CSV table of C-alpha atoms (C1' of nucleotides) in Angstrom, one decimal:
chain,number,residue,atom,x,y,z
A,1,MET,CA,9.8,-7.8,-7.8
A,2,ARG,CA,11.6,-9.6,-5.1
A,3,PRO,CA,10.4,-13.0,-6.4
A,4,ALA,CA,10.2,-14.9,-3.2
A,5,ALA,CA,8.5,-12.1,-1.3
A,6,GLU,CA,6.1,-11.5,-4.2
A,7,GLN,CA,5.2,-15.2,-4.4
A,8,ALA,CA,4.7,-15.4,-0.7
A,9,ALA,CA,2.4,-12.3,-0.8
A,10,GLN,CA,0.4,-13.9,-3.6
A,11,SER,CA,0.0,-17.1,-1.8
A,12,LEU,CA,-1.1,-15.4,1.4
A,13,ARG,CA,-3.5,-13.1,-0.6
A,14,GLU,CA,-5.2,-16.1,-2.2
A,15,GLU,CA,-5.5,-18.0,1.1
A,16,ILE,CA,-6.9,-15.0,2.9
A,17,LEU,CA,-9.3,-14.0,0.1
A,18,SER,CA,-10.5,-17.6,-0.3
A,19,GLY,CA,-11.1,-18.0,3.3
A,20,VAL,CA,-8.5,-20.7,4.0
A,21,ILE,CA,-7.0,-18.4,6.6
A,22,ALA,CA,-9.8,-16.9,8.7
A,23,SER,CA,-10.4,-13.3,9.3
A,24,GLY,CA,-8.6,-12.2,12.5
A,25,ALA,CA,-6.3,-15.2,12.5
A,26,ARG,CA,-2.8,-14.8,13.7
A,27,LEU,CA,0.0,-14.8,11.1
A,28,GLY,CA,3.2,-16.0,12.8
A,29,GLU,CA,6.4,-15.3,10.8
A,30,ALA,CA,8.0,-18.6,11.7
A,31,GLU,CA,5.0,-20.7,10.9
A,32,LEU,CA,4.4,-19.0,7.5
A,33,ALA,CA,8.1,-19.3,6.7
A,34,SER,CA,8.2,-23.0,7.3
A,35,ARG,CA,4.9,-23.5,5.5
A,36,LEU,CA,5.8,-21.5,2.4
A,37,ARG,CA,9.4,-22.9,2.4
A,38,VAL,CA,11.2,-19.5,2.5
A,39,SER,CA,12.9,-17.7,5.3
A,40,ARG,CA,11.3,-15.1,7.5
A,41,THR,CA,12.7,-12.2,5.5
A,42,PRO,CA,10.5,-12.5,2.4
A,43,ILE,CA,7.6,-13.3,4.7
A,44,ARG,CA,8.1,-10.1,6.5
A,45,GLU,CA,8.1,-8.2,3.3
A,46,ALA,CA,5.0,-9.9,2.1
A,47,LEU,CA,3.3,-9.0,5.3
A,48,THR,CA,4.2,-5.4,5.0
A,49,ARG,CA,2.9,-5.4,1.4
A,50,LEU,CA,-0.4,-7.0,2.4
A,51,ALA,CA,-0.7,-4.6,5.3
A,52,ALA,CA,-0.4,-1.7,2.9
A,53,GLU,CA,-3.2,-3.3,0.8
A,54,GLY,CA,-5.3,-3.4,4.0
A,55,LEU,CA,-5.5,-7.2,4.1
A,56,VAL,CA,-3.5,-7.7,7.3
A,57,GLU,CA,-3.0,-5.6,10.3
A,58,LEU,CA,0.5,-5.2,11.8
A,59,GLN,CA,1.1,-4.4,15.4
A,60,PRO,CA,4.6,-3.5,16.6
A,61,ASN,CA,6.3,-6.4,18.4
A,62,ARG,CA,3.0,-8.2,18.3
A,63,GLY,CA,2.9,-9.7,14.9
A,64,ALA,CA,0.4,-9.7,12.1
A,65,ARG,CA,-3.3,-10.7,11.9
A,66,VAL,CA,-5.7,-11.0,9.1
A,67,ALA,CA,-7.6,-7.7,9.0
A,68,THR,CA,-11.1,-7.4,10.4
A,69,TRP,CA,-13.6,-4.7,9.7
A,70,SER,CA,-16.2,-3.2,12.0
A,71,THR,CA,-19.6,-2.3,10.6
A,72,ALA,CA,-18.7,1.4,10.6
A,73,GLU,CA,-15.6,0.6,8.5
A,74,LEU,CA,-17.6,-1.5,6.1
A,75,ARG,CA,-20.0,1.4,5.7
A,76,ASP,CA,-17.1,3.7,4.8
A,77,ILE,CA,-15.8,1.2,2.5
A,78,PHE,CA,-19.0,0.8,0.6
A,79,GLU,CA,-19.4,4.5,0.4
A,80,LEU,CA,-16.0,4.7,-1.3
A,81,ARG,CA,-16.7,1.7,-3.5
A,82,LEU,CA,-20.0,3.3,-4.6
A,83,ARG,CA,-18.0,6.4,-5.8
A,84,LEU,CA,-15.3,4.4,-7.6
A,85,GLU,CA,-16.6,1.1,-9.0
A,86,PRO,CA,-19.6,2.4,-11.1
A,87,TYR,CA,-17.1,4.9,-12.5
A,88,ALA,CA,-14.6,2.1,-13.3
A,89,VAL,CA,-17.4,0.2,-15.1
A,90,ARG,CA,-18.3,3.2,-17.2
A,91,LEU,CA,-14.7,3.6,-18.2
A,92,ALA,CA,-14.3,-0.1,-18.9
A,93,VAL,CA,-17.3,-0.7,-21.2
A,94,PRO,CA,-15.9,0.9,-24.3
A,95,ARG,CA,-12.6,-0.8,-23.8
A,96,LEU,CA,-13.9,-4.4,-23.5
A,97,GLY,CA,-12.9,-6.7,-26.3
A,98,PRO,CA,-14.9,-9.6,-27.6
A,99,GLU,CA,-12.9,-12.2,-25.7
A,100,GLN,CA,-13.4,-10.2,-22.4
A,101,LEU,CA,-17.1,-9.9,-23.1
A,102,ASP,CA,-17.3,-13.6,-23.6
A,103,GLU,CA,-15.4,-14.3,-20.4
A,104,LEU,CA,-17.7,-11.9,-18.5
A,105,HIS,CA,-20.7,-13.7,-20.0
A,106,GLU,CA,-19.4,-17.1,-19.0
A,107,LEU,CA,-18.7,-15.9,-15.5
A,108,ALA,CA,-22.1,-14.4,-15.0
A,109,GLU,CA,-23.8,-17.5,-16.4
A,110,SER,CA,-21.8,-19.9,-14.3
A,111,MET,CA,-22.5,-17.9,-11.2
A,112,LEU,CA,-26.2,-18.0,-12.0
A,113,ARG,CA,-26.1,-21.8,-12.5
A,114,THR,CA,-24.1,-22.4,-9.3
A,115,GLY,CA,-26.2,-20.0,-7.2
A,116,ARG,CA,-29.6,-21.4,-8.1
A,117,PRO,CA,-31.6,-22.3,-5.0
A,118,GLY,CA,-31.5,-25.9,-4.0
A,119,ARG,CA,-27.7,-26.2,-4.4
A,120,ARG,CA,-26.5,-23.8,-1.9
A,121,GLN,CA,-23.8,-26.0,-0.4
A,122,ASP,CA,-20.5,-24.5,-1.5
A,123,LEU,CA,-20.3,-20.9,-2.5
A,124,THR,CA,-16.5,-20.7,-3.1
A,125,PRO,CA,-16.8,-21.0,-6.9
A,126,ILE,CA,-19.2,-18.1,-6.8
A,127,VAL,CA,-16.8,-16.0,-4.7
A,128,GLU,CA,-14.0,-16.7,-7.0
A,129,ALA,CA,-16.0,-16.0,-10.2
A,130,ASN,CA,-17.4,-12.8,-8.6
A,131,ARG,CA,-13.9,-11.7,-7.8
A,132,ARG,CA,-12.8,-12.3,-11.3
A,133,PHE,CA,-15.9,-10.6,-12.7
A,134,HIS,CA,-15.3,-7.4,-10.8
A,135,GLY,CA,-11.6,-7.5,-11.3
A,136,LEU,CA,-12.0,-7.7,-15.1
A,137,PHE,CA,-14.0,-4.5,-15.2
A,138,ILE,CA,-11.5,-2.7,-12.9
A,139,GLU,CA,-8.6,-3.9,-15.0
A,140,ALA,CA,-10.3,-3.0,-18.3
A,141,ALA,CA,-10.9,0.6,-16.9
A,142,GLY,CA,-7.2,1.0,-17.7
A,143,THR,CA,-6.2,3.5,-15.0
A,144,ALA,CA,-3.7,2.3,-12.4
A,145,PRO,CA,-4.5,4.8,-9.7
A,146,LEU,CA,-8.2,3.8,-9.8
A,147,ALA,CA,-7.3,0.1,-9.6
A,148,ALA,CA,-5.0,0.8,-6.7
A,149,ALA,CA,-7.7,2.7,-4.8
A,150,LEU,CA,-10.2,-0.1,-5.4
A,151,ARG,CA,-7.9,-2.9,-4.4
A,152,GLY,CA,-8.1,-2.6,-0.7
A,153,VAL,CA,-11.7,-1.7,-0.7
A,154,THR,CA,-12.9,-4.7,-2.7
A,155,HIS,CA,-10.7,-7.0,-0.6
A,156,ALA,CA,-12.6,-6.0,2.5
A,157,ALA,CA,-15.9,-7.1,1.1
A,158,VAL,CA,-14.5,-10.4,-0.1
A,159,VAL,CA,-12.9,-11.3,3.1
A,160,HIS,CA,-15.6,-10.1,5.3
A,161,GLN,CA,-18.2,-12.4,4.1
A,162,ASN,CA,-18.4,-14.5,1.0
A,163,PHE,CA,-22.1,-14.3,0.2
A,164,HIS,CA,-22.8,-16.4,3.2
A,165,ASP,CA,-25.1,-13.9,4.8
A,166,TYR,CA,-27.0,-13.2,1.6
A,167,THR,CA,-30.7,-14.1,1.6
A,168,PRO,CA,-31.6,-16.3,-1.3
A,169,GLU,CA,-33.4,-13.3,-2.9
A,170,ALA,CA,-30.5,-11.0,-2.4
A,171,LEU,CA,-28.1,-13.5,-3.9
A,172,LEU,CA,-30.3,-14.0,-6.9
A,173,ARG,CA,-30.6,-10.3,-7.4
A,174,SER,CA,-26.9,-10.0,-7.3
A,175,LEU,CA,-26.4,-12.8,-9.8
A,176,HIS,CA,-28.9,-11.3,-12.2
A,177,HIS,CA,-27.1,-7.9,-11.9
A,178,HIS,CA,-24.1,-9.6,-13.3
A,179,VAL,CA,-26.0,-10.9,-16.3
A,180,GLU,CA,-27.5,-7.5,-16.8
A,181,MET,CA,-24.1,-5.8,-16.6
A,182,VAL,CA,-22.8,-8.1,-19.4
A,183,ALA,CA,-25.8,-7.1,-21.5
A,184,ALA,CA,-25.1,-3.4,-20.9
A,185,ALA,CA,-21.4,-4.0,-21.7
A,186,ARG,CA,-22.3,-5.9,-24.9
A,187,ALA,CA,-24.6,-3.0,-25.9
A,188,GLY,CA,-21.7,-0.6,-25.3
A,189,ASP,CA,-23.9,1.4,-23.0
A,190,GLY,CA,-21.6,2.7,-20.2
A,191,ASP,CA,-24.4,4.6,-18.5
A,192,TRP,CA,-26.5,1.5,-18.2
A,193,ALA,CA,-23.6,-0.5,-16.9
A,194,GLU,CA,-22.7,2.2,-14.4
A,195,ALA,CA,-26.3,2.3,-13.2
A,196,ILE,CA,-26.6,-1.4,-12.7
A,197,MET,CA,-23.3,-1.6,-10.9
A,198,ARG,CA,-24.5,1.1,-8.5
A,199,ALA,CA,-27.7,-1.0,-7.8
A,200,HIS,CA,-25.5,-4.0,-7.4
A,201,LEU,CA,-23.5,-2.3,-4.7
A,202,TYR,CA,-26.5,-1.0,-2.9
A,203,ASN,CA,-27.9,-4.6,-2.8
A,204,ALA,CA,-24.6,-5.9,-1.4
A,205,ARG,CA,-24.4,-3.2,1.2
A,206,ALA,CA,-28.0,-3.8,2.3
A,207,THR,CA,-27.4,-7.5,2.9
A,208,MET,CA,-24.0,-6.9,4.6
A,209,ILE,CA,-24.6,-4.0,6.9
A,210,GLY,CA,-28.2,-3.0,6.4
A,211,VAL,CA,-29.2,0.5,5.2
A,212,PRO,CA,-27.3,3.2,7.0
A,213,ARG,CA,-29.8,5.7,8.4
A,214,SER,CA,-27.4,8.6,8.9
B,1,MET,CA,5.1,-0.4,13.9
B,2,ARG,CA,8.6,-1.7,13.4
B,3,PRO,CA,10.0,1.5,14.9
B,4,ALA,CA,13.2,1.8,12.9
B,5,ALA,CA,11.5,0.9,9.6
B,6,GLU,CA,8.6,3.3,10.3
B,7,GLN,CA,11.0,6.1,11.1
B,8,ALA,CA,13.1,5.4,8.0
B,9,ALA,CA,9.9,5.5,5.9
B,10,GLN,CA,8.8,8.8,7.5
B,11,SER,CA,12.2,10.4,6.8
B,12,LEU,CA,12.2,9.2,3.2
B,13,ARG,CA,8.6,10.4,2.8
B,14,GLU,CA,9.5,13.9,4.0
B,15,GLU,CA,12.6,14.1,1.9
B,16,ILE,CA,10.7,13.0,-1.2
B,17,LEU,CA,7.7,15.2,-0.7
B,18,SER,CA,9.8,18.2,0.1
B,19,GLY,CA,11.9,17.7,-3.0
B,20,VAL,CA,15.2,17.1,-1.2
B,21,ILE,CA,15.3,13.8,-3.1
B,22,ALA,CA,14.5,14.5,-6.7
B,23,SER,CA,11.8,12.7,-8.7
B,24,GLY,CA,13.3,9.7,-10.5
B,25,ALA,CA,16.4,9.6,-8.2
B,26,ARG,CA,17.9,6.3,-7.4
B,27,LEU,CA,17.5,5.0,-3.9
B,28,GLY,CA,20.4,2.7,-3.1
B,29,GLU,CA,19.9,0.5,0.0
B,30,ALA,CA,23.4,0.8,1.3
B,31,GLU,CA,23.5,4.6,0.9
B,32,LEU,CA,20.2,5.1,2.7
B,33,ALA,CA,21.2,2.7,5.4
B,34,SER,CA,24.4,4.6,6.2
B,35,ARG,CA,22.8,8.0,5.9
B,36,LEU,CA,19.8,7.1,8.2
B,37,ARG,CA,22.1,5.1,10.5
B,38,VAL,CA,20.2,1.8,10.4
B,39,SER,CA,20.9,-1.4,8.6
B,40,ARG,CA,19.5,-2.4,5.2
B,41,THR,CA,16.7,-4.4,6.7
B,42,PRO,CA,14.5,-1.6,7.9
B,43,ILE,CA,15.4,0.4,4.8
B,44,ARG,CA,14.1,-2.4,2.6
B,45,GLU,CA,10.9,-2.5,4.6
B,46,ALA,CA,10.5,1.3,4.4
B,47,LEU,CA,11.0,1.1,0.6
B,48,THR,CA,8.3,-1.6,0.2
B,49,ARG,CA,5.9,0.6,2.3
B,50,LEU,CA,6.6,3.7,0.2
B,51,ALA,CA,6.2,1.6,-3.0
B,52,ALA,CA,2.8,0.5,-1.8
B,53,GLU,CA,2.0,4.2,-1.3
B,54,GLY,CA,3.1,4.9,-4.8
B,55,LEU,CA,5.9,7.2,-3.8
B,56,VAL,CA,8.7,4.9,-5.0
B,57,GLU,CA,9.0,2.4,-7.8
B,58,LEU,CA,10.6,-1.0,-7.2
B,59,GLN,CA,12.2,-3.0,-9.9
B,60,PRO,CA,13.4,-6.6,-9.2
B,61,ASN,CA,17.1,-6.8,-8.7
B,62,ARG,CA,17.4,-3.3,-9.9
B,63,GLY,CA,16.6,-1.3,-6.8
B,64,ALA,CA,14.3,1.5,-6.1
B,65,ARG,CA,13.7,5.0,-7.6
B,66,VAL,CA,11.5,7.9,-6.6
B,67,ALA,CA,8.3,7.5,-8.7
B,68,THR,CA,7.7,9.5,-11.8
B,69,TRP,CA,4.4,10.1,-13.5
B,70,SER,CA,3.6,10.6,-17.1
B,71,THR,CA,1.0,13.1,-18.2
B,72,ALA,CA,-1.4,10.3,-18.8
B,73,GLU,CA,-1.0,9.0,-15.3
B,74,LEU,CA,-1.4,12.5,-13.9
B,75,ARG,CA,-4.6,12.8,-15.8
B,76,ASP,CA,-5.9,9.6,-14.3
B,77,ILE,CA,-4.8,10.7,-10.9
B,78,PHE,CA,-6.6,14.0,-11.2
B,79,GLU,CA,-9.7,12.2,-12.4
B,80,LEU,CA,-9.6,10.1,-9.2
B,81,ARG,CA,-8.8,13.0,-7.0
B,82,LEU,CA,-11.8,15.0,-8.4
B,83,ARG,CA,-14.0,12.1,-7.4
B,84,LEU,CA,-12.7,11.8,-3.9
B,85,GLU,CA,-11.4,15.0,-2.5
B,86,PRO,CA,-14.5,17.2,-2.9
B,87,TYR,CA,-16.4,14.4,-1.2
B,88,ALA,CA,-13.8,14.3,1.6
B,89,VAL,CA,-14.3,18.0,2.1
B,90,ARG,CA,-18.0,17.7,2.3
B,91,LEU,CA,-17.7,15.0,4.9
B,92,ALA,CA,-15.1,17.1,6.8
B,93,VAL,CA,-17.0,20.4,7.1
B,94,PRO,CA,-19.5,19.4,9.8
B,95,ARG,CA,-16.7,17.7,11.7
B,96,LEU,CA,-14.3,20.6,11.9
B,97,GLY,CA,-13.8,22.0,15.4
B,98,PRO,CA,-12.9,25.6,16.2
B,99,GLU,CA,-9.2,24.9,16.6
B,100,GLN,CA,-9.0,23.2,13.2
B,101,LEU,CA,-10.9,26.0,11.6
B,102,ASP,CA,-8.4,28.4,13.1
B,103,GLU,CA,-5.5,26.4,11.8
B,104,LEU,CA,-7.0,26.2,8.3
B,105,HIS,CA,-7.6,30.0,8.4
B,106,GLU,CA,-4.0,30.6,9.5
B,107,LEU,CA,-2.6,28.2,6.8
B,108,ALA,CA,-4.7,29.9,4.1
B,109,GLU,CA,-3.7,33.4,5.1
B,110,SER,CA,0.0,32.5,5.4
B,111,MET,CA,0.0,30.9,2.0
B,112,LEU,CA,-1.6,34.0,0.6
B,113,ARG,CA,1.0,36.2,2.2
B,114,THR,CA,3.9,34.1,1.0
B,115,GLY,CA,2.5,33.7,-2.4
B,116,ARG,CA,2.0,37.4,-3.2
B,117,PRO,CA,3.6,38.5,-6.5
B,118,GLY,CA,7.0,40.0,-6.0
B,119,ARG,CA,8.3,37.6,-3.4
B,120,ARG,CA,8.3,34.4,-5.5
B,121,GLN,CA,11.7,33.2,-4.5
B,122,ASP,CA,11.1,30.1,-2.3
B,123,LEU,CA,7.8,28.2,-2.6
B,124,THR,CA,8.6,25.4,-0.2
B,125,PRO,CA,6.6,27.0,2.7
B,126,ILE,CA,3.6,27.1,0.5
B,127,VAL,CA,4.0,23.5,-0.6
B,128,GLU,CA,4.2,22.5,3.1
B,129,ALA,CA,1.2,24.6,4.1
B,130,ASN,CA,-0.8,23.3,1.2
B,131,ARG,CA,0.0,19.8,2.1
B,132,ARG,CA,-1.1,20.3,5.7
B,133,PHE,CA,-4.2,22.2,4.5
B,134,HIS,CA,-5.5,19.4,2.3
B,135,GLY,CA,-4.4,16.8,4.8
B,136,LEU,CA,-6.4,18.4,7.5
B,137,PHE,CA,-9.6,18.1,5.5
B,138,ILE,CA,-8.9,14.5,4.6
B,139,GLU,CA,-8.1,13.7,8.2
B,140,ALA,CA,-11.3,15.4,9.4
B,141,ALA,CA,-13.4,13.5,7.0
B,142,GLY,CA,-13.0,10.6,9.4
B,143,THR,CA,-13.0,7.6,7.1
B,144,ALA,CA,-9.8,5.6,7.0
B,145,PRO,CA,-10.5,4.0,3.6
B,146,LEU,CA,-11.0,7.3,1.9
B,147,ALA,CA,-7.8,8.7,3.5
B,148,ALA,CA,-5.9,5.7,2.3
B,149,ALA,CA,-7.3,6.0,-1.3
B,150,LEU,CA,-6.3,9.7,-1.4
B,151,ARG,CA,-2.9,9.3,0.1
B,152,GLY,CA,-1.1,8.0,-3.0
B,153,VAL,CA,-3.0,10.3,-5.3
B,154,THR,CA,-2.2,13.5,-3.4
B,155,HIS,CA,1.5,12.4,-3.1
B,156,ALA,CA,1.8,12.4,-6.9
B,157,ALA,CA,0.7,16.0,-7.3
B,158,VAL,CA,3.0,17.2,-4.5
B,159,VAL,CA,6.1,15.4,-5.8
B,160,HIS,CA,5.4,16.1,-9.5
B,161,GLN,CA,5.7,19.8,-9.2
B,162,ASN,CA,5.5,22.0,-6.3
B,163,PHE,CA,3.7,25.0,-7.7
B,164,HIS,CA,6.7,25.8,-9.9
B,165,ASP,CA,4.8,25.7,-13.1
B,166,TYR,CA,1.9,27.7,-11.9
B,167,THR,CA,1.4,31.0,-13.7
B,168,PRO,CA,1.1,33.9,-11.2
B,169,GLU,CA,-2.6,34.1,-12.0
B,170,ALA,CA,-3.2,30.4,-11.4
B,171,LEU,CA,-1.3,30.5,-8.2
B,172,LEU,CA,-3.3,33.4,-6.9
B,173,ARG,CA,-6.5,31.7,-7.8
B,174,SER,CA,-5.4,28.6,-6.0
B,175,LEU,CA,-4.5,30.6,-2.9
B,176,HIS,CA,-7.8,32.4,-2.9
B,177,HIS,CA,-9.6,29.1,-3.2
B,178,HIS,CA,-8.1,28.1,0.1
B,179,VAL,CA,-9.4,31.2,1.7
B,180,GLU,CA,-12.8,30.7,0.3
B,181,MET,CA,-12.8,27.1,1.4
B,182,VAL,CA,-12.2,28.2,5.0
B,183,ALA,CA,-15.1,30.6,4.6
B,184,ALA,CA,-17.3,27.8,3.4
B,185,ALA,CA,-16.1,25.6,6.3
B,186,ARG,CA,-16.7,28.3,8.8
B,187,ALA,CA,-20.2,28.7,7.5
B,188,GLY,CA,-20.7,25.0,7.8
B,189,ASP,CA,-21.8,24.8,4.2
B,190,GLY,CA,-20.5,21.4,2.9
B,191,ASP,CA,-21.9,22.0,-0.6
B,192,TRP,CA,-20.1,25.2,-1.0
B,193,ALA,CA,-16.8,23.7,0.3
B,194,GLU,CA,-17.2,20.8,-2.1
B,195,ALA,CA,-17.8,23.1,-5.0
B,196,ILE,CA,-14.8,25.2,-4.4
B,197,MET,CA,-12.6,22.2,-3.9
B,198,ARG,CA,-13.7,21.0,-7.2
B,199,ALA,CA,-12.8,24.3,-8.8
B,200,HIS,CA,-9.5,24.2,-7.0
B,201,LEU,CA,-8.7,20.9,-8.5
B,202,TYR,CA,-9.7,21.9,-12.0
B,203,ASN,CA,-7.4,24.9,-11.7
B,204,ALA,CA,-4.6,22.7,-10.5
B,205,ARG,CA,-5.1,20.2,-13.3
B,206,ALA,CA,-5.2,22.9,-16.0
B,207,THR,CA,-1.9,24.3,-14.9
B,208,MET,CA,-0.3,20.9,-14.5
B,209,ILE,CA,-1.4,19.0,-17.6
B,210,GLY,CA,-3.7,21.4,-19.5
B,211,VAL,CA,-7.3,20.5,-20.2
B,212,PRO,CA,-7.8,16.9,-21.4
B,213,ARG,CA,-9.7,17.1,-24.6
B,214,SER,CA,-10.9,13.5,-24.7
C,1,DT,C1',33.6,0.9,-37.0
C,2,DT,C1',30.1,-1.7,-34.9
C,3,DC,C1',28.3,-5.4,-32.6
C,4,DC,C1',28.5,-9.4,-29.8
C,5,DG,C1',30.1,-11.8,-25.7
C,6,DC,C1',32.6,-12.0,-21.4
C,7,DT,C1',34.5,-10.8,-17.0
C,8,DC,C1',34.3,-8.2,-12.9
C,9,DG,C1',32.6,-4.9,-9.6
C,10,DA,C1',28.5,-3.4,-7.5
C,11,DT,C1',24.0,-4.1,-5.8
C,12,DT,C1',20.1,-6.6,-4.6
C,13,DG,C1',17.7,-10.8,-2.5
C,14,DC,C1',17.5,-14.2,1.0
C,15,DA,C1',19.0,-16.7,5.2
C,16,DT,C1',20.3,-16.7,9.7
C,17,DG,C1',22.1,-15.0,14.3
C,18,DC,C1',21.3,-12.2,18.2
C,19,DA,C1',19.1,-8.8,21.0
C,20,DA,C1',14.8,-6.8,22.6
C,21,DT,C1',10.1,-7.1,23.5
C,22,DC,C1',5.9,-9.4,24.8
C,23,DC,C1',2.9,-12.9,26.7
C,24,DT,C1',2.3,-16.7,29.8
C,25,DT,C1',2.3,-18.9,33.9
C,26,DG,C1',3.6,-19.8,38.4
C,27,DT,C1',4.4,-18.0,42.9
C,28,DC,C1',3.9,-15.2,46.8
C,29,DA,C1',1.7,-11.7,49.6
C,30,DC,C1',-2.5,-9.9,51.2
D,1,DG,C1',-9.4,-16.4,46.8
D,2,DT,C1',-7.6,-12.6,44.3
D,3,DG,C1',-4.2,-9.6,42.9
D,4,DA,C1',0.5,-8.2,41.8
D,5,DC,C1',4.9,-9.5,40.3
D,6,DA,C1',8.7,-12.0,38.4
D,7,DA,C1',10.9,-15.6,35.6
D,8,DG,C1',10.8,-18.2,31.5
D,9,DG,C1',9.6,-19.2,26.8
D,10,DA,C1',8.3,-17.6,22.5
D,11,DT,C1',8.2,-14.2,18.9
D,12,DT,C1',9.4,-10.1,16.7
D,13,DG,C1',13.0,-6.5,15.2
D,14,DC,C1',17.4,-5.5,13.4
D,15,DA,C1',22.1,-6.6,11.7
D,16,DT,C1',25.0,-9.0,8.9
D,17,DG,C1',26.9,-12.7,5.8
D,18,DC,C1',26.6,-14.9,1.5
D,19,DA,C1',24.8,-16.2,-3.0
D,20,DA,C1',22.5,-14.5,-7.2
D,21,DT,C1',21.7,-11.0,-10.5
D,22,DC,C1',22.6,-6.9,-13.0
D,23,DG,C1',25.2,-3.7,-15.8
D,24,DA,C1',29.4,-1.3,-17.1
D,25,DG,C1',33.6,-1.8,-19.4
D,26,DC,C1',36.7,-4.2,-22.2
D,27,DG,C1',38.3,-7.3,-26.0
D,28,DG,C1',37.7,-9.6,-30.2
D,29,DA,C1',35.5,-10.8,-34.6
D,30,DA,C1',33.0,-9.5,-38.7
DNA sequence: TTCCGCTCGATTGCATGCAATCCTTGTCAC
DNA sequence: GTGACAAGGATTGCATGCAATCGAGCGGAA
């Protein structure tokens, strides 16, 4: 839809999610237009789309910035994610085909290899694989409304911090959760997969914002 | 944000949700522009915003239409709503102030008065009050991500059918649920409110799409 | 009669011009 | 020295022009 705008939105999304454009950075229309080789019109449309996804914030007459999230907002986001993503995994498990299971297995193993202590230099491959891993489950769940609801919410976690604040132990736990989730999926055990996803999210939340004591 | 575009989006939203523009109707840019007295640019922006909310569907080079939902999609939407809206109500109950409780009470009573059998001519006031009733709870829940996730999903139910397919019994049940929800909120009993909201949604789902037998 | 292809009107998509708004910075008064 | 204020530059918001695409309607061939 609206090819140039869609492509611009996709480019920006990638750059934001991969950290090329920092959180909170200003997004000037003219600069983006010249950089992406289109006019300001599709840029503006891309920005409104990304704003609707929650990836950028739009202020009237003051331009767009990459979204930022307070600790309170992150807490709300995790609360929502905890309600939706384990459910999505449970729906996904019986619908996963052999090739998807293989891809999930490969992703989990590669994250584990890359994330081993001692080689902690560049985490972007893990971030990317993790995004794909979670995205595969959400996509396989097969319900568009659920996917739409999860989109904004998973973006936040990706942008906010890309595993950089994980302690080595928390990171390892997280990577082993992926492996276990693949085992559960292979076994066709939706309850197991749902449970491990829930633990996975609690682990992530604890390392990102600590344990809410409310 | 982007005043003209925002205003255009709001106008269109109202017209779609109130049924002035029918589900599936075509939304030509030129026609909307002349009708709302702005140029096509803010119209286009409003359409992309509404598309992101799920209220309209955009096809490349083929314009926009008011969204429609298949039975399967409605089923998915209710599944999601069942996971989010009872939770929202539980969050909202301890945060409701006296004036909000009064407004909820007034809304519930007015719906009950209007919906009494024998005067079933025009249901739009009920639709409007119902929208406000649910919106108040969602707003009072106080978490933006949850509100955003629920927005698209509640829109669907409003647009799809505005109580017109309710049997008299189902409609009465629904209206009494509202009254009971106010009672639960007044009592400060989040569990009660959550439970009645869940029943409320099951009742709505049954009248809209029947009971899924999967 | 039916199906394929073509032309033309209508509509969308993108670029650009202009007006309005905001932010910066320099100046002046206190 | 500090604050308020005003002018200028820069940026966004909206309108409009033009090219590209779509689809309806017509004509011709099998």
